[in-house]
PDB file of C-alpha atoms in Angstrom:
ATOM      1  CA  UNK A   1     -34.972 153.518 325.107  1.00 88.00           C
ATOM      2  CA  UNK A   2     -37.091 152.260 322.731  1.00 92.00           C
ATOM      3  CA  UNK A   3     -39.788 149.867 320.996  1.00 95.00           C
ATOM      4  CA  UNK A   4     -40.958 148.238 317.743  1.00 96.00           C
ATOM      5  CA  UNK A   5     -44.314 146.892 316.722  1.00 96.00           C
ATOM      6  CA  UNK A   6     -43.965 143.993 319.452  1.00 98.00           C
ATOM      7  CA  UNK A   7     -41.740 145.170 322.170  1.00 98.00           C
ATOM      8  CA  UNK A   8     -40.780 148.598 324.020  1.00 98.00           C
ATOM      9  CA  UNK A   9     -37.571 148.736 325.931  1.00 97.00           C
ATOM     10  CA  UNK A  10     -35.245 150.951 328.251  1.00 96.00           C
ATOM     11  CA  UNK A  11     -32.093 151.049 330.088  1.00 95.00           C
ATOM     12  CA  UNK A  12     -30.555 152.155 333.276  1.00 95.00           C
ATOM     13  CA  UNK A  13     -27.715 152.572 334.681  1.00 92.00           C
ATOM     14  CA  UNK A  14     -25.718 149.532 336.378  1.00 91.00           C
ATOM     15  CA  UNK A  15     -22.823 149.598 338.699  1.00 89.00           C
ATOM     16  CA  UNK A  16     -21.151 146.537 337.881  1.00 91.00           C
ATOM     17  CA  UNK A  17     -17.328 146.594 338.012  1.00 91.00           C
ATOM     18  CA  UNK A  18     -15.929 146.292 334.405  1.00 93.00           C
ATOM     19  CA  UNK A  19     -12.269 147.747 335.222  1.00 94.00           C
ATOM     20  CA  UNK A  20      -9.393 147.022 337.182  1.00 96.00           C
ATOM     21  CA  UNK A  21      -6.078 148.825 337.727  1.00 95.00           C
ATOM     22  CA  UNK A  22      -2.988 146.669 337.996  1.00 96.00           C
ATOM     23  CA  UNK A  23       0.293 147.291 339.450  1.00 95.00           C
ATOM     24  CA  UNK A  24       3.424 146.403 336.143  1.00 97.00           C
ATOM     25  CA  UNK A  25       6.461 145.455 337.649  1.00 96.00           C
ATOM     26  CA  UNK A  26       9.381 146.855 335.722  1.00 96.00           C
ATOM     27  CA  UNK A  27      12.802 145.393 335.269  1.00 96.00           C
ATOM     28  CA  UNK A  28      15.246 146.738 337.630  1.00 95.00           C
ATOM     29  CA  UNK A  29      17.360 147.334 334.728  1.00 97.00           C
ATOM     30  CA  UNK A  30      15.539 148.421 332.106  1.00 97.00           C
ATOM     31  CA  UNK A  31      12.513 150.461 332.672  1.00 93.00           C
ATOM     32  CA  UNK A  32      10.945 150.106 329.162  1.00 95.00           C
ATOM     33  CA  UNK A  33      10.513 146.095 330.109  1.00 97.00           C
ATOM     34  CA  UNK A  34       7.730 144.913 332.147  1.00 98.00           C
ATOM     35  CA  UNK A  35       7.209 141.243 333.682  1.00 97.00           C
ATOM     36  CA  UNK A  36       4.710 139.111 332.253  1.00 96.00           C
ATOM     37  CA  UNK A  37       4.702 135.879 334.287  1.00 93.00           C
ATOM     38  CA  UNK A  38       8.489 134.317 333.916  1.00 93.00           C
ATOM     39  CA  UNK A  39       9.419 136.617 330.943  1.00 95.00           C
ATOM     40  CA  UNK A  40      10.267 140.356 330.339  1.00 98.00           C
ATOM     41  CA  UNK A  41       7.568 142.208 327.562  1.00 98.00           C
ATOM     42  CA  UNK A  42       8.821 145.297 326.277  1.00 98.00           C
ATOM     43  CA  UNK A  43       5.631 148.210 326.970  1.00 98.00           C
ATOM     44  CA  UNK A  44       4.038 148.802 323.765  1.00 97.00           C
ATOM     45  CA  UNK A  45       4.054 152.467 322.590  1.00 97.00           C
ATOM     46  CA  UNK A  46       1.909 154.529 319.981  1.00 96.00           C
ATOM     47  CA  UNK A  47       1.990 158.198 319.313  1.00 96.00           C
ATOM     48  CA  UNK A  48      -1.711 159.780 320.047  1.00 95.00           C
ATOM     49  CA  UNK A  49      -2.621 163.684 318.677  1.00 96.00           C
ATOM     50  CA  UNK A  50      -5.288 165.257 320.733  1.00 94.00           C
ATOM     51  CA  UNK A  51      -6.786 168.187 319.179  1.00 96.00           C
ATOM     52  CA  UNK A  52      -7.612 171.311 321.155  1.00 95.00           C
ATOM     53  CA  UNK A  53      -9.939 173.623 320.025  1.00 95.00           C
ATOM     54  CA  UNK A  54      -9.016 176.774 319.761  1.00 96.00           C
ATOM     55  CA  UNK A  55      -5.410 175.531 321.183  1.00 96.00           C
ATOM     56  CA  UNK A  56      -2.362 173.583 319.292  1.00 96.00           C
ATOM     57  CA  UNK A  57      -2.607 170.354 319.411  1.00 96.00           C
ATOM     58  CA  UNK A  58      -1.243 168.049 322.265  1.00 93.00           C
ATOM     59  CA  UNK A  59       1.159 165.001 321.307  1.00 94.00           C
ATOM     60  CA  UNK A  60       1.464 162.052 324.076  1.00 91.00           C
ATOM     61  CA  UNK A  61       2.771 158.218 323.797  1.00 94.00           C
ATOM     62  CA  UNK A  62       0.559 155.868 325.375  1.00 95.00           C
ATOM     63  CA  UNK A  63       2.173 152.872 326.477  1.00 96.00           C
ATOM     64  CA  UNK A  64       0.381 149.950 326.984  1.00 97.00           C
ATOM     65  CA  UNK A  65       0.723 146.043 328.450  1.00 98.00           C
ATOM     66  CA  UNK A  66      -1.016 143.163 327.251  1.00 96.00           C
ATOM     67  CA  UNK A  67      -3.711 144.138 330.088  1.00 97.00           C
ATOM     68  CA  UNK A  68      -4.240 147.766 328.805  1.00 97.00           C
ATOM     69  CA  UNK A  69      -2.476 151.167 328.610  1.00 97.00           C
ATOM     70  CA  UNK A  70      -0.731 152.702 331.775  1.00 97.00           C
ATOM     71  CA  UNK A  71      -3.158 155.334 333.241  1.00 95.00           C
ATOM     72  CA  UNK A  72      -0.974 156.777 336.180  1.00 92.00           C
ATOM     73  CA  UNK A  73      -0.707 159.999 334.172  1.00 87.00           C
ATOM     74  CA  UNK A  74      -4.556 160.151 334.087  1.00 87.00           C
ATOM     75  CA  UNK A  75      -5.388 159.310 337.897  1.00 85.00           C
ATOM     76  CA  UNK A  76      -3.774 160.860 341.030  1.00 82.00           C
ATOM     77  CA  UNK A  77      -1.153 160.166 342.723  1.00 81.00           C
ATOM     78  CA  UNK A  78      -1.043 157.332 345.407  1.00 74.00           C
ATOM     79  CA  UNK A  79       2.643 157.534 347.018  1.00 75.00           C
ATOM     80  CA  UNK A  80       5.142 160.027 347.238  1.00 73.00           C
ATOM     81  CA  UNK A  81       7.999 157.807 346.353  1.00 72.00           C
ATOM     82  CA  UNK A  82       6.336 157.957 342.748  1.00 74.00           C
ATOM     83  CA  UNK A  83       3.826 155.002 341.561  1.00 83.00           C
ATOM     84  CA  UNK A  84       4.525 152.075 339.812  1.00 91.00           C
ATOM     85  CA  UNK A  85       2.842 151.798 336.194  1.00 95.00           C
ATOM     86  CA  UNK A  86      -0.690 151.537 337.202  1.00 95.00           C
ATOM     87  CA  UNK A  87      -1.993 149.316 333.529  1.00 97.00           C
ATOM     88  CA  UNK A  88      -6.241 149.374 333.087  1.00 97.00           C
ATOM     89  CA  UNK A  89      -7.771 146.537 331.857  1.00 96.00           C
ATOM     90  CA  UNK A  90     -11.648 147.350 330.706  1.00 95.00           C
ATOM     91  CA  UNK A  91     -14.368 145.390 329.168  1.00 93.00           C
ATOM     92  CA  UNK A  92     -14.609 148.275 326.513  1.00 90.00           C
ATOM     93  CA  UNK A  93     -11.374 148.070 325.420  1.00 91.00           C
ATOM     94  CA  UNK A  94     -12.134 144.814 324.231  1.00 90.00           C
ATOM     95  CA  UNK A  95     -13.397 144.388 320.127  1.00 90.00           C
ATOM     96  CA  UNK A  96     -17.016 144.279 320.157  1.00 90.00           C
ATOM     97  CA  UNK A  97     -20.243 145.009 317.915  1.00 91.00           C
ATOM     98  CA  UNK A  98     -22.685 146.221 319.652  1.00 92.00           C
ATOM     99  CA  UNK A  99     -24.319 147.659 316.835  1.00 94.00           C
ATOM    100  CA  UNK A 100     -25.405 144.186 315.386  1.00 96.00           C
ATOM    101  CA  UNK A 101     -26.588 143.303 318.969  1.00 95.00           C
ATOM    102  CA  UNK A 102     -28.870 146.514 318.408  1.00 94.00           C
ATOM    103  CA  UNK A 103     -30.585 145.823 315.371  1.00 96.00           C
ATOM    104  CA  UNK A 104     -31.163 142.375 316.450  1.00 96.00           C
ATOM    105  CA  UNK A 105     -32.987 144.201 319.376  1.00 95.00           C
ATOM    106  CA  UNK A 106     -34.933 146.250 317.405  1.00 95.00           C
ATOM    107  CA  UNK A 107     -36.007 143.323 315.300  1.00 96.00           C
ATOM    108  CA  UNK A 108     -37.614 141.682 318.170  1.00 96.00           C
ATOM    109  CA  UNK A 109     -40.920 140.267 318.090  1.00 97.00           C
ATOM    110  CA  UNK A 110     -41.550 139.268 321.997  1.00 97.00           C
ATOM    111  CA  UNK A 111     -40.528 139.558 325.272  1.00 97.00           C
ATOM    112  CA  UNK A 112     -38.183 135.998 325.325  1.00 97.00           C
ATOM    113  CA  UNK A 113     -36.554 136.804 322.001  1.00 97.00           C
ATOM    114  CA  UNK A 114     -35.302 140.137 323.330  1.00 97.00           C
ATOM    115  CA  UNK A 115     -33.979 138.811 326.483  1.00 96.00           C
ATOM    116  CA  UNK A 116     -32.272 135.799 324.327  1.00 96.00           C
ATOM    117  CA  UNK A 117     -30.569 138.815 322.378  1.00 96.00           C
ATOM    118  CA  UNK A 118     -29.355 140.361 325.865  1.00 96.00           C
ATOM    119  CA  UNK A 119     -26.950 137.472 326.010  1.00 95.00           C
ATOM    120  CA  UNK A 120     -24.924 139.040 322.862  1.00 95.00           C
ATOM    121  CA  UNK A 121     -24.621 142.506 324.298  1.00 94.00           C
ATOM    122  CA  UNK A 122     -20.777 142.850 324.587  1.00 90.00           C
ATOM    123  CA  UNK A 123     -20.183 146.019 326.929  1.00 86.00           C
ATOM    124  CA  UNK A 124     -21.231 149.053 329.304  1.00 84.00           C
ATOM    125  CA  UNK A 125     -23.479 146.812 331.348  1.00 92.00           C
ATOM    126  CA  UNK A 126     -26.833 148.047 332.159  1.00 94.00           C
ATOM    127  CA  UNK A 127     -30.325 147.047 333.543  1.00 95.00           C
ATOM    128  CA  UNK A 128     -32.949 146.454 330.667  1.00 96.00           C
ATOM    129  CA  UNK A 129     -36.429 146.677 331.082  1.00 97.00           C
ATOM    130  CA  UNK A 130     -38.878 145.795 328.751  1.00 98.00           C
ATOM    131  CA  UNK A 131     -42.062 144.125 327.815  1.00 98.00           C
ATOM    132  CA  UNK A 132     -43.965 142.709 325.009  1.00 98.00           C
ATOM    133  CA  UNK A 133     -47.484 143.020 323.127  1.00 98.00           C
ATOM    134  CA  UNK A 134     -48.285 139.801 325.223  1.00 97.00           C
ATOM    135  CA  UNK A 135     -48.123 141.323 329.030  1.00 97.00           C
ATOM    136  CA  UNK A 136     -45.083 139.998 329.428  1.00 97.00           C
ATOM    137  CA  UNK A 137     -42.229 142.311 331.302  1.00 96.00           C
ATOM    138  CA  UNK A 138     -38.882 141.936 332.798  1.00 96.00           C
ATOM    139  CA  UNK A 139     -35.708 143.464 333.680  1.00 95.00           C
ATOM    140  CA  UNK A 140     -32.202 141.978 333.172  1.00 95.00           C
ATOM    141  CA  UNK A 141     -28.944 143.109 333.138  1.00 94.00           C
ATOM    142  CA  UNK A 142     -26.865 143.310 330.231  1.00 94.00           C
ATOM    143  CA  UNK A 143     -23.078 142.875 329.131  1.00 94.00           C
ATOM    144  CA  UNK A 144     -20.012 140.714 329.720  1.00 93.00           C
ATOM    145  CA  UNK A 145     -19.146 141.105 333.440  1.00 93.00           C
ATOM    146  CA  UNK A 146     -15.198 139.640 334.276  1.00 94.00           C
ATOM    147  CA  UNK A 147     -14.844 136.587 336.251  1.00 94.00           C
ATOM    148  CA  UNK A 148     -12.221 136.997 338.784  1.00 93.00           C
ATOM    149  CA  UNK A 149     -10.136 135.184 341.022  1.00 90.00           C
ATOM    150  CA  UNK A 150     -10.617 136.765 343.980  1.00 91.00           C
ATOM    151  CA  UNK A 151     -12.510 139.843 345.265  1.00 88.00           C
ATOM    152  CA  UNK A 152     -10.817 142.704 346.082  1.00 89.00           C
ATOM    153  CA  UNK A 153     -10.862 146.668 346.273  1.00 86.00           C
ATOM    154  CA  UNK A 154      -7.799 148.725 345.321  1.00 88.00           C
ATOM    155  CA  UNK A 155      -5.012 147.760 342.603  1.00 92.00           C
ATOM    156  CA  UNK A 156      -4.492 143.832 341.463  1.00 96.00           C
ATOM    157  CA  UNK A 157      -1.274 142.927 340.973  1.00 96.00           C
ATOM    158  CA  UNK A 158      -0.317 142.370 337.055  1.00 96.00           C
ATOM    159  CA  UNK A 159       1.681 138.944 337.705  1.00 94.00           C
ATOM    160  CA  UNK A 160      -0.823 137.237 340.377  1.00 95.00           C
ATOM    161  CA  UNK A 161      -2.915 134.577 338.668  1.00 94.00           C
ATOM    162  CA  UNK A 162      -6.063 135.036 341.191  1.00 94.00           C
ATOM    163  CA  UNK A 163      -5.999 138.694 339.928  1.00 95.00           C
ATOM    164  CA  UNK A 164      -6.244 137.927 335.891  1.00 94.00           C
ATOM    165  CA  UNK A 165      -9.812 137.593 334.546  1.00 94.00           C
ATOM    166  CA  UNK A 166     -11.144 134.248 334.441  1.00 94.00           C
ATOM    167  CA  UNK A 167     -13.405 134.219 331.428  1.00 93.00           C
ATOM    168  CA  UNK A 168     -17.022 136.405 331.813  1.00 93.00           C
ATOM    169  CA  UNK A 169     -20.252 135.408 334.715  1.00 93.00           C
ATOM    170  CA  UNK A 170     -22.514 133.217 332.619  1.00 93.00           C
ATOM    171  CA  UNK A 171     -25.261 135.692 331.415  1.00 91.00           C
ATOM    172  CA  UNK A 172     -27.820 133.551 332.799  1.00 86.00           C
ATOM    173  CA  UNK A 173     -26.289 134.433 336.607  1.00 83.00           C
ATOM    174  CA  UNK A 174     -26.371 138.464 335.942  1.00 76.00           C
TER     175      UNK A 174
END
């Protein structure tokens, strides 16, 4: 929330689907390889330190696809035969700066400039509401929402081409 000279502004919360969990396919022989279309990608893997307070720290390797990192070890379990790499793909993952999208904002001088700005705002989608010194109010939603292929609830699969993200909804449909 807030407002300038010209304009006053806040946001609220917005359910719009920014994630998806896909299913990696590993190679039958070698389990650090996962497909990627016709070809075999070995997972990427960094060492993270997570410090504990009052605790030692805790050491893990994240290992990631070109979609995102593998999450199974963060989510529960879905078969008893043991999961497949479950890889997330999210909007905030992706570089962004919302910061100059902010000051921009706050720079604002009416109600049709800050909307215009909207258009930049990169992630965590949410409604704005705001109005001007001129009577004039709306509310529009903010952020890059994925374009998909096809709709669907549950896990996409990593290597089907209607489950890849298609680009982002124009911010004029949001």
């Amino acid at each position: 929330n807030g407002r300038n000279e010209h304009v006053a502004w806040g946001v609220t919360n917005n359910n719009t689907s920014t994630r998806d969990l896909y299913v990696e396919e590993t190679h039958p022989d070698d389990p650090k390889l996962y497909r990627q279309g016709d070809h075999w990608l070995p997972f990427q893997e960094r060492r993270e330190q997570i410090t504990v307070r009052d605790g030692k720290p805790v050491e893990m390797t994240v290992r990631s696809t070109l979609r995102g990192p593998i999450v199974n070890a963060l989510i529960p379990v879905v078969s008893e035969d043991g999961d497949p790499p479950l890889s997330l793909r999210w909007i905030g993952a992706d570089p962004c700066d919302t910061i100059s999208v902010s000051l921009r904002l706050m720079q604002t001088r009416d109600a049709a400039e800050f909307r215009q700005i909207l258009a930049d705002w990169p992630v965590i989608t949410s409604n704005s509401g705001f109005a001007d010194d001129q009577g004039r109010c709306a509310v529009q939603v903010r952020g890059r929402v994925p374009r998909r292929g096809r709709a669907l609830s549950g896990f996409r699969e990593a290597n089907n081409p209607q489950d890849e993200w298609q680009g982002f909804l124009p911010f004029e449909t949001h």
